[in-house]
Amino acid sequence: MSTAVRISGKTKLYGVIGHPVTHTLSPQLHNTGFNALGLEAAYLPFPVHPEQLQPAVRGLVALGVCGFNLTVPHKSAILPLLDEVSLIAQRIGAVNTVRSDDGKLLGTNTDALGFLRSLAPLDLELRGLRVGVLGAGGSARALLAGLSESGAARIFVCNRTPERAEALVSSLQQFAQETEMVAVSLSELESQPLALLVNTTTVGMDGVSVPADLERFREIRNVVDIIYRPPQTPLLAQAQRLSIPHLNGLGMLLHQGMEAFSFWTGKLAPEAEMRAALNSALQAD
Ligand code: ATR
């Protein structure tokens, strides 16, 4: 899949701001999307130190950049620099996508919707069901904001540091109309029949450790690990051994990017091409 970009005086510029940004797959993802639709646009990584965020954003606006993504550590720090922030990004307290409309900066967060869209291969109707979430960091927050709109009956949040799970649940419960959120211990989580268990912790990125032992659970019908490096974490390997349908985080990465692409261009993102770009970028990793 070629990500070659055409550059002219009319090229629209996009990018990602992070620190570090050396491992980002977003340039391959978006440049492939622009190419596939014949858009004259280019997407670049911008390494920006935390204390340089404000001048960097001012500079991007001054240069006429049309939109950008934010990654660690800027997702919350960007909030006061924006003119408008979508409701979902306000709830999550973090922005991963910004569009510049004639210099007016509109921020949103595509992680929650990206996660929900990524569940499609599981053919899972969450309405009325129970979901378990491992972890209570930034990713868990985005997922919970999305899951609370899925109509799930109860979401159980389990974290190594229980106070963080409790704080997360109490700050998001007010927005969840049909869903009850509860902070639980690992043994309480294991005793629940779960339609879905999602790992949002970083445990498993090393290819060795597991955040939970699936065999100890009463019932788990589906497992998602939002980690995509490695593509199969030990948790997902265990799900496979136990014949539990499972997904890694590649779909979430793809769909959050597709939502950002549409937010910027107003066009439906080319899924097949963007998925292939991610797969080949990961293989080349
Ligand atoms: P992210 O933005 O990717 O969610 P984060 O905010 O740093 O990253 O959160 C990382 C999550 O992984 C947290 O839930 C963290 O648990 P703590 O809140 O107790 O720190 C979890 N985590 C990281 N290392 C862990 C480990 N070795 N065992 C269990 N949980 C771990």
Tab-separated table of C-alpha atoms and ligand atoms in Angstrom:
chain	number	residue	atom	x	y	z
A	1	MET	CA	0.000	0.000	0.000
A	2	SER	CA	1.582	3.272	-1.123
A	3	THR	CA	1.425	6.267	1.191
A	4	ALA	CA	3.174	8.591	-1.302
A	5	VAL	CA	1.651	12.059	-1.096
A	6	ARG	CA	1.281	14.712	-3.755
A	7	ILE	CA	2.497	18.092	-2.513
A	8	SER	CA	1.511	21.346	-4.203
A	9	GLY	CA	0.498	24.860	-3.212
A	10	LYS	CA	-3.003	23.512	-2.509
A	11	THR	CA	-2.036	20.582	-0.287
A	12	LYS	CA	-4.005	20.483	2.949
A	13	LEU	CA	-1.882	19.672	5.979
A	14	TYR	CA	-2.739	17.470	8.957
A	15	GLY	CA	-0.640	15.846	11.657
A	16	VAL	CA	-0.264	14.343	15.085
A	17	ILE	CA	1.226	16.111	18.099
A	18	GLY	CA	2.794	13.922	20.754
A	19	HIS	CA	5.873	13.271	22.819
A	20	PRO	CA	7.163	10.904	21.618
A	21	VAL	CA	5.564	10.376	18.191
A	22	THR	CA	8.195	8.074	16.727
A	23	HIS	CA	5.979	4.964	17.000
A	24	THR	CA	2.760	6.468	15.657
A	25	LEU	CA	0.973	4.631	12.849
A	26	SER	CA	-1.307	7.587	12.108
A	27	PRO	CA	0.743	9.004	9.178
A	28	GLN	CA	0.444	5.689	7.272
A	29	LEU	CA	-3.227	5.462	8.184
A	30	HIS	CA	-4.241	8.944	7.060
A	31	ASN	CA	-1.922	9.404	4.089
A	32	THR	CA	-3.260	6.114	2.705
A	33	GLY	CA	-6.814	7.367	3.281
A	34	PHE	CA	-6.109	10.674	1.499
A	35	ASN	CA	-4.512	8.803	-1.426
A	36	ALA	CA	-7.356	6.321	-1.728
A	37	LEU	CA	-9.881	9.158	-2.056
A	38	GLY	CA	-7.626	11.239	-4.320
A	39	LEU	CA	-7.465	14.081	-1.788
A	40	GLU	CA	-4.513	16.430	-2.007
A	41	ALA	CA	-3.555	16.294	1.639
A	42	ALA	CA	-0.626	15.189	3.784
A	43	TYR	CA	-0.277	14.057	7.408
A	44	LEU	CA	2.929	14.469	9.435
A	45	PRO	CA	4.177	13.599	12.942
A	46	PHE	CA	5.031	16.630	15.138
A	47	PRO	CA	7.151	15.893	18.228
A	48	VAL	CA	6.176	18.558	20.767
A	49	HIS	CA	7.415	18.828	24.355
A	50	PRO	CA	4.652	19.364	26.947
A	51	GLU	CA	5.788	22.939	27.676
A	52	GLN	CA	5.740	23.761	23.958
A	53	LEU	CA	2.134	22.728	23.325
A	54	GLN	CA	0.651	26.232	23.262
A	55	PRO	CA	3.212	27.781	20.864
A	56	ALA	CA	3.082	24.646	18.704
A	57	VAL	CA	-0.699	24.845	18.361
A	58	ARG	CA	-0.539	28.587	17.645
A	59	GLY	CA	2.063	27.840	14.993
A	60	LEU	CA	-0.042	25.144	13.363
A	61	VAL	CA	-3.003	27.522	13.179
A	62	ALA	CA	-0.802	30.291	11.764
A	63	LEU	CA	0.495	27.873	9.124
A	64	GLY	CA	-3.046	27.003	8.070
A	65	VAL	CA	-2.923	23.367	9.178
A	66	CYS	CA	-6.451	21.971	8.750
A	67	GLY	CA	-6.505	19.474	11.607
A	68	PHE	CA	-4.439	17.360	13.951
A	69	ASN	CA	-4.509	14.465	16.363
A	70	LEU	CA	-3.186	14.543	19.909
A	71	THR	CA	-1.519	11.719	21.703
A	72	VAL	CA	0.335	11.260	24.984
A	73	PRO	CA	0.888	13.586	26.886
A	74	HIS	CA	-1.273	16.296	25.285
A	75	LYS	CA	-4.818	14.891	25.213
A	76	SER	CA	-6.046	16.821	28.273
A	77	ALA	CA	-3.588	19.746	28.165
A	78	ILE	CA	-5.063	20.821	24.807
A	79	LEU	CA	-8.523	21.516	26.287
A	80	PRO	CA	-7.979	25.170	27.367
A	81	LEU	CA	-6.469	25.986	23.953
A	82	LEU	CA	-9.634	25.072	22.026
A	83	ASP	CA	-12.597	27.222	21.005
A	84	GLU	CA	-15.129	24.381	21.170
A	85	VAL	CA	-15.047	20.891	22.663
A	86	SER	CA	-17.603	18.182	21.792
A	87	LEU	CA	-19.783	16.723	24.535
A	88	ILE	CA	-18.101	13.309	24.366
A	89	ALA	CA	-14.634	14.877	24.676
A	90	GLN	CA	-15.837	16.931	27.647
A	91	ARG	CA	-17.072	13.753	29.335
A	92	ILE	CA	-13.835	11.936	28.645
A	93	GLY	CA	-11.832	15.008	29.652
A	94	ALA	CA	-9.519	14.436	26.703
A	95	VAL	CA	-9.343	15.400	23.032
A	96	ASN	CA	-7.640	13.273	20.388
A	97	THR	CA	-8.797	15.144	17.259
A	98	VAL	CA	-8.902	18.848	16.419
A	99	ARG	CA	-10.232	20.564	13.307
A	100	SER	CA	-9.307	24.123	12.430
A	101	ASP	CA	-12.220	25.976	10.826
A	102	ASP	CA	-10.573	29.198	9.631
A	103	GLY	CA	-8.412	29.196	12.755
A	104	LYS	CA	-11.263	28.304	15.098
A	105	LEU	CA	-10.277	25.090	16.856
A	106	LEU	CA	-12.920	22.406	17.388
A	107	GLY	CA	-11.909	19.424	19.514
A	108	THR	CA	-13.456	15.990	19.807
A	109	ASN	CA	-12.592	12.500	20.950
A	110	THR	CA	-13.015	9.607	18.527
A	111	ASP	CA	-11.757	6.870	20.878
A	112	ALA	CA	-15.169	6.047	22.386
A	113	LEU	CA	-16.965	5.700	19.045
A	114	GLY	CA	-13.906	4.033	17.522
A	115	PHE	CA	-14.005	1.407	20.249
A	116	LEU	CA	-17.740	0.744	19.804
A	117	ARG	CA	-17.365	0.465	16.010
A	118	SER	CA	-14.440	-1.929	16.438
A	119	LEU	CA	-16.726	-4.421	18.228
A	120	ALA	CA	-18.679	-5.158	15.013
A	121	PRO	CA	-16.874	-8.478	14.237
A	122	LEU	CA	-18.099	-9.858	17.585
A	123	ASP	CA	-21.733	-9.300	16.520
A	124	LEU	CA	-22.487	-8.299	20.074
A	125	GLU	CA	-25.619	-6.461	21.228
A	126	LEU	CA	-24.562	-5.017	24.587
A	127	ARG	CA	-28.007	-3.733	25.561
A	128	GLY	CA	-28.985	-5.174	28.928
A	129	LEU	CA	-25.733	-7.092	29.359
A	130	ARG	CA	-22.774	-7.025	31.760
A	131	VAL	CA	-19.355	-5.753	30.773
A	132	GLY	CA	-16.087	-5.966	32.693
A	133	VAL	CA	-13.330	-3.371	32.237
A	134	LEU	CA	-9.780	-3.932	33.471
A	135	GLY	CA	-7.988	-0.645	34.151
A	136	ALA	CA	-8.981	2.898	35.082
A	137	GLY	CA	-6.605	5.136	33.088
A	138	GLY	CA	-7.226	7.414	30.119
A	139	SER	CA	-8.196	4.576	27.769
A	140	ALA	CA	-10.661	3.126	30.265
A	141	ARG	CA	-12.282	6.541	30.615
A	142	ALA	CA	-12.862	6.834	26.861
A	143	LEU	CA	-14.230	3.293	26.677
A	144	LEU	CA	-16.578	3.786	29.604
A	145	ALA	CA	-17.949	6.984	28.035
A	146	GLY	CA	-18.684	4.949	24.889
A	147	LEU	CA	-19.942	1.845	26.643
A	148	SER	CA	-22.343	3.838	28.809
A	149	GLU	CA	-24.176	4.757	25.591
A	150	SER	CA	-24.358	1.159	24.397
A	151	GLY	CA	-27.220	0.329	26.772
A	152	ALA	CA	-25.147	-2.190	28.775
A	153	ALA	CA	-26.925	-2.929	32.060
A	154	ARG	CA	-23.862	-2.938	34.291
A	155	ILE	CA	-20.219	-2.109	33.789
A	156	PHE	CA	-17.754	-3.453	36.358
A	157	VAL	CA	-14.457	-1.594	36.573
A	158	CYS	CA	-11.493	-3.314	38.188
A	159	ASN	CA	-8.130	-1.629	38.676
A	160	ARG	CA	-4.853	-2.393	40.451
A	161	THR	CA	-5.339	0.908	42.320
A	162	PRO	CA	-8.999	0.613	43.443
A	163	GLU	CA	-9.334	4.324	44.268
A	164	ARG	CA	-8.784	5.194	40.608
A	165	ALA	CA	-11.607	2.847	39.557
A	166	GLU	CA	-13.908	4.386	42.162
A	167	ALA	CA	-13.073	7.937	41.046
A	168	LEU	CA	-13.632	7.022	37.393
A	169	VAL	CA	-16.985	5.402	38.047
A	170	SER	CA	-18.261	8.250	40.197
A	171	SER	CA	-17.285	10.902	37.641
A	172	LEU	CA	-18.926	9.085	34.691
A	173	GLN	CA	-22.014	7.574	36.351
A	174	GLN	CA	-23.936	10.870	36.030
A	175	PHE	CA	-23.840	10.600	32.206
A	176	ALA	CA	-24.877	6.934	32.053
A	177	GLN	CA	-28.647	6.797	31.727
A	178	GLU	CA	-29.352	3.080	31.438
A	179	THR	CA	-26.048	1.764	32.717
A	180	GLU	CA	-24.939	1.202	36.272
A	181	MET	CA	-21.184	1.465	36.782
A	182	VAL	CA	-19.495	-0.276	39.706
A	183	ALA	CA	-15.880	-0.386	40.889
A	184	VAL	CA	-15.043	-3.969	41.894
A	185	SER	CA	-12.167	-6.148	43.066
A	186	LEU	CA	-10.762	-8.819	40.740
A	187	SER	CA	-12.517	-11.610	42.657
A	188	GLU	CA	-15.836	-9.747	42.411
A	189	LEU	CA	-15.280	-9.315	38.677
A	190	GLU	CA	-14.468	-13.019	38.271
A	191	SER	CA	-17.794	-13.989	39.845
A	192	GLN	CA	-19.869	-12.048	37.271
A	193	PRO	CA	-21.273	-13.553	34.076
A	194	LEU	CA	-19.817	-11.156	31.491
A	195	ALA	CA	-20.888	-10.636	27.883
A	196	LEU	CA	-17.590	-8.837	27.321
A	197	LEU	CA	-14.306	-8.346	29.171
A	198	VAL	CA	-12.080	-5.482	27.968
A	199	ASN	CA	-8.463	-5.005	28.963
A	200	THR	CA	-7.466	-1.318	28.930
A	201	THR	CA	-4.368	-1.754	31.095
A	202	THR	CA	-0.871	-1.811	29.660
A	203	VAL	CA	-0.395	-5.344	31.030
A	204	GLY	CA	0.432	-7.650	28.108
A	205	MET	CA	2.412	-5.157	26.021
A	206	ASP	CA	5.506	-7.082	27.135
A	207	GLY	CA	4.090	-10.210	25.499
A	208	VAL	CA	4.403	-12.085	28.783
A	209	SER	CA	2.100	-10.810	31.536
A	210	VAL	CA	-1.687	-11.095	31.899
A	211	PRO	CA	-4.025	-8.638	33.670
A	212	ALA	CA	-6.368	-11.509	34.672
A	213	ASP	CA	-6.688	-15.288	34.360
A	214	LEU	CA	-9.734	-16.021	32.174
A	215	GLU	CA	-10.073	-19.535	33.617
A	216	ARG	CA	-11.001	-18.054	36.985
A	217	PHE	CA	-14.058	-16.267	35.594
A	218	ARG	CA	-17.571	-17.652	35.972
A	219	GLU	CA	-18.529	-16.811	32.390
A	220	ILE	CA	-16.977	-14.642	29.676
A	221	ARG	CA	-18.514	-14.598	26.214
A	222	ASN	CA	-16.127	-12.152	24.473
A	223	VAL	CA	-12.716	-10.619	25.184
A	224	VAL	CA	-11.178	-7.444	23.787
A	225	ASP	CA	-7.637	-6.315	24.514
A	226	ILE	CA	-7.065	-2.757	23.294
A	227	ILE	CA	-3.340	-3.520	22.952
A	228	TYR	CA	-2.291	-4.080	19.312
A	229	ARG	CA	1.490	-4.448	19.862
A	230	PRO	CA	1.944	-7.400	20.147
A	231	PRO	CA	-1.089	-8.370	18.017
A	232	GLN	CA	-1.820	-11.304	20.313
A	233	THR	CA	-1.258	-10.598	23.995
A	234	PRO	CA	-1.074	-13.529	26.426
A	235	LEU	CA	-4.656	-12.635	27.463
A	236	LEU	CA	-5.864	-13.067	23.871
A	237	ALA	CA	-3.833	-16.259	23.500
A	238	GLN	CA	-5.683	-17.601	26.530
A	239	ALA	CA	-9.028	-16.504	25.036
A	240	GLN	CA	-8.108	-18.410	21.895
A	241	ARG	CA	-7.222	-21.561	23.865
A	242	LEU	CA	-10.561	-21.329	25.658
A	243	SER	CA	-12.431	-20.716	22.343
A	244	ILE	CA	-13.700	-17.318	23.509
A	245	PRO	CA	-14.298	-14.879	20.604
A	246	HIS	CA	-11.726	-12.090	20.915
A	247	LEU	CA	-10.286	-8.975	19.274
A	248	ASN	CA	-7.123	-6.939	19.712
A	249	GLY	CA	-6.882	-3.130	19.619
A	250	LEU	CA	-6.197	-2.780	15.914
A	251	GLY	CA	-9.875	-2.249	15.133
A	252	MET	CA	-10.128	0.519	17.723
A	253	LEU	CA	-7.025	2.194	16.300
A	254	LEU	CA	-8.478	1.936	12.793
A	255	HIS	CA	-11.938	3.194	13.691
A	256	GLN	CA	-10.783	6.112	15.867
A	257	GLY	CA	-8.656	7.144	12.866
A	258	MET	CA	-11.544	6.711	10.429
A	259	GLU	CA	-13.753	8.901	12.626
A	260	ALA	CA	-11.021	11.577	12.744
A	261	PHE	CA	-10.639	11.361	8.951
A	262	SER	CA	-14.374	11.998	8.508
A	263	PHE	CA	-14.351	14.814	11.081
A	264	TRP	CA	-11.684	16.589	8.997
A	265	THR	CA	-12.729	15.803	5.427
A	266	GLY	CA	-16.500	15.329	5.735
A	267	LYS	CA	-16.022	12.076	3.787
A	268	LEU	CA	-16.488	8.431	4.643
A	269	ALA	CA	-13.026	7.026	5.373
A	270	PRO	CA	-11.843	4.193	3.063
A	271	GLU	CA	-11.866	1.309	5.539
A	272	ALA	CA	-10.237	-1.450	3.496
A	273	GLU	CA	-7.287	0.694	2.413
A	274	MET	CA	-6.739	2.173	5.867
A	275	ARG	CA	-6.901	-1.284	7.492
A	276	ALA	CA	-4.352	-2.635	5.000
A	277	ALA	CA	-2.071	0.342	5.718
A	278	LEU	CA	-2.159	-0.400	9.449
A	279	ASN	CA	-1.494	-4.090	8.917
A	280	SER	CA	1.498	-3.484	6.674
A	281	ALA	CA	2.894	-0.779	8.982
A	282	LEU	CA	2.658	-3.166	11.930
A	283	GLN	CA	4.288	-5.988	9.975
A	284	ALA	CA	7.174	-3.670	9.057
A	285	ASP	CA	7.535	-2.657	12.716
B	1	ATR	P1	-3.853	4.774	29.364
B	1	ATR	O1	-4.034	6.218	29.060
B	1	ATR	O2	-3.259	3.978	28.224
B	1	ATR	O3	-5.099	4.143	29.902
B	1	ATR	P2	-2.745	5.074	31.987
B	1	ATR	O4	-3.662	6.206	32.248
B	1	ATR	O5	-1.317	5.169	32.390
B	1	ATR	O6	-2.691	4.698	30.448
B	1	ATR	O7	-3.383	3.757	32.649
B	1	ATR	C1	-2.728	2.535	32.641
B	1	ATR	C2	-3.634	1.486	33.291
B	1	ATR	O8	-2.902	0.255	33.335
B	1	ATR	C3	-4.032	1.798	34.724
B	1	ATR	O9	-5.304	1.248	34.976
B	1	ATR	C4	-2.951	1.062	35.520
B	1	ATR	O10	-3.315	0.721	36.825
B	1	ATR	P3	-3.042	1.768	38.060
B	1	ATR	O11	-4.139	2.789	37.973
B	1	ATR	O12	-3.115	0.932	39.269
B	1	ATR	O13	-1.669	2.354	37.801
B	1	ATR	C5	-2.835	-0.192	34.696
B	1	ATR	N1	-1.553	-0.874	34.928
B	1	ATR	C6	-0.329	-0.505	34.482
B	1	ATR	N2	0.605	-1.399	34.882
B	1	ATR	C7	-0.054	-2.352	35.600
B	1	ATR	C8	0.333	-3.557	36.262
B	1	ATR	N3	1.617	-3.964	36.273
B	1	ATR	N4	-0.617	-4.307	36.868
B	1	ATR	C9	-1.902	-3.913	36.846
B	1	ATR	N5	-2.347	-2.787	36.233
B	1	ATR	C10	-1.439	-2.024	35.623
